[in-house]
Amino acid sequence: MNCWRILYVLLAILVAGCGGSGRLNKYYTEEDRAVLDLIAQVKKEPNDKSSIRLLSDAYEAAFQKRARMAQPYAGSQAGDQYMQQVKEWQVVGQMYEQIQAIPQVVKEFPGLPDPRPQEQQARQQAAEQYYQAGRAYLGYNTRLQAQQAYDFFEKANKAWPGYKDVNQQLQLAAEKALTRVLVNPVNYNRYGFGYWGFQNDWLQQQMVRDLNARAFRNVRFFTEWELRAQQLVPDKIVDLDFVELFVDRVHAERRQYERVKNIKTGETKSKPPQPVYTTVRATVFVERQYMTSYATLECRIYDRLSNQNSLYDRFPERINWTQERARFTGDRRALEPADIALLNNRWNDYPPKREQIADQLIRATYQQLLSRINSGVSF
């Protein structure tokens, strides 16, 4: 009888291997596919004891193969081999749950092996190895190794949430791995920020907010006041200096030019009639106002101890503001379309103030700097 049961299991495995694998999980073995096919068959015919017996044997075969596969292997990183075992046992666990949902199978074979204890054991072993690796790296007492320690503690916590004091170790590793970056007050080219219309050092505070919001790994940005308040020492420093910040005064110029056209005003009474042209003239008076303002933001990001630069560059911006209006005397028919456009131009009696131009210049140069940092500056 046992020979026949083995033969049926082998046949089921063979059939499973011939089709339908695309819809199955990539971790499934041929034994697993046989079990899944038999589960589907038993669900259709729950009172077929022969199929139930085959399902029991197939599940036992799949379980034993997983037990052989779930062995430690050389060359894997600490804990990873056990997390691979967790995946293997999870596959068996999915099949086990489906089988337990069929009352007829549970009644006939109540003692089918439960893979959950093996999965939990593998998780615990993985968490222990990750935890010990994290402790080892944390002992080096450097930022780089602290970052690696944090990664291991994070894996331990994922394998077994709350394992030992992993949450405290995560916090300690994060503190040791943190790079503190001081953003110094901005030099607004000989003048304070109030001269340019700001109520505070807008650029310094905006940069701290923006860079902290971008979640650089193990990096936090501070103003000098924040570091002082927490009695912290920076690892890196950001200097921001407007080597140029010039807002022009409004310049005015006037010019005039003549327009002359010969336009058709009628026809003669001759046969054939000939066109009659009249010369028309107009004088256009143009008034123009303009400003040319510019700024150049210099940024240096460097290590406090080694003085080595992470970034040293300049970011220029220029704003050309102009407006024109016109009036004319003479015959309107002499005007060109460009003259009409000048006549219709909108004119602002209140040109932009120094504070408005400065705000545009400072924001534009800062956006260039921010794009540069986001493109790959390493902290």
PDB file of C-alpha atoms in Angstrom, residues 188 193 195-198 202 242 245-247 293-295 319 353-365:
ATOM      1  CA  TYR A 188      24.076  89.354   2.585  1.00  0.00           C
ATOM      2  CA  PHE A 193      18.878  90.787   6.155  1.00  0.00           C
ATOM      3  CA  TYR A 195      18.025  95.932   4.554  1.00  0.00           C
ATOM      4  CA  TRP A 196      16.718  93.496   1.958  1.00  0.00           C
ATOM      5  CA  GLY A 197      13.261  93.302   3.484  1.00  0.00           C
ATOM      6  CA  PHE A 198      13.541  90.136   5.605  1.00  0.00           C
ATOM      7  CA  TRP A 202      15.390  83.730   5.865  1.00  0.00           C
ATOM      8  CA  PHE A 242      26.507  86.705  -1.304  1.00  0.00           C
ATOM      9  CA  LEU A 245      23.953  91.359  -4.295  1.00  0.00           C
ATOM     10  CA  PHE A 246      23.125  94.460  -6.285  1.00  0.00           C
ATOM     11  CA  VAL A 247      19.703  96.011  -6.835  1.00  0.00           C
ATOM     12  CA  SER A 293      20.069  93.710 -10.858  1.00  0.00           C
ATOM     13  CA  TYR A 294      22.183  90.674 -10.054  1.00  0.00           C
ATOM     14  CA  ALA A 295      23.421  88.416  -7.292  1.00  0.00           C
ATOM     15  CA  ILE A 319      17.086  90.162 -13.329  1.00  0.00           C
ATOM     16  CA  LYS A 353      11.133  98.018  -4.815  1.00  0.00           C
ATOM     17  CA  ARG A 354      14.567  96.961  -3.664  1.00  0.00           C
ATOM     18  CA  GLU A 355      13.040  94.384  -1.324  1.00  0.00           C
ATOM     19  CA  GLN A 356      11.051  92.758  -4.149  1.00  0.00           C
ATOM     20  CA  ILE A 357      14.040  92.435  -6.462  1.00  0.00           C
ATOM     21  CA  ALA A 358      16.281  91.193  -3.642  1.00  0.00           C
ATOM     22  CA  ASP A 359      13.707  88.563  -2.690  1.00  0.00           C
ATOM     23  CA  GLN A 360      13.637  87.235  -6.269  1.00  0.00           C
ATOM     24  CA  LEU A 361      17.428  87.189  -6.536  1.00  0.00           C
ATOM     25  CA  ILE A 362      17.965  85.452  -3.200  1.00  0.00           C
ATOM     26  CA  ARG A 363      15.305  82.820  -3.852  1.00  0.00           C
ATOM     27  CA  ALA A 364      16.569  82.130  -7.388  1.00  0.00           C
ATOM     28  CA  THR A 365      20.197  81.635  -6.332  1.00  0.00           C
TER      29      THR A 365
END
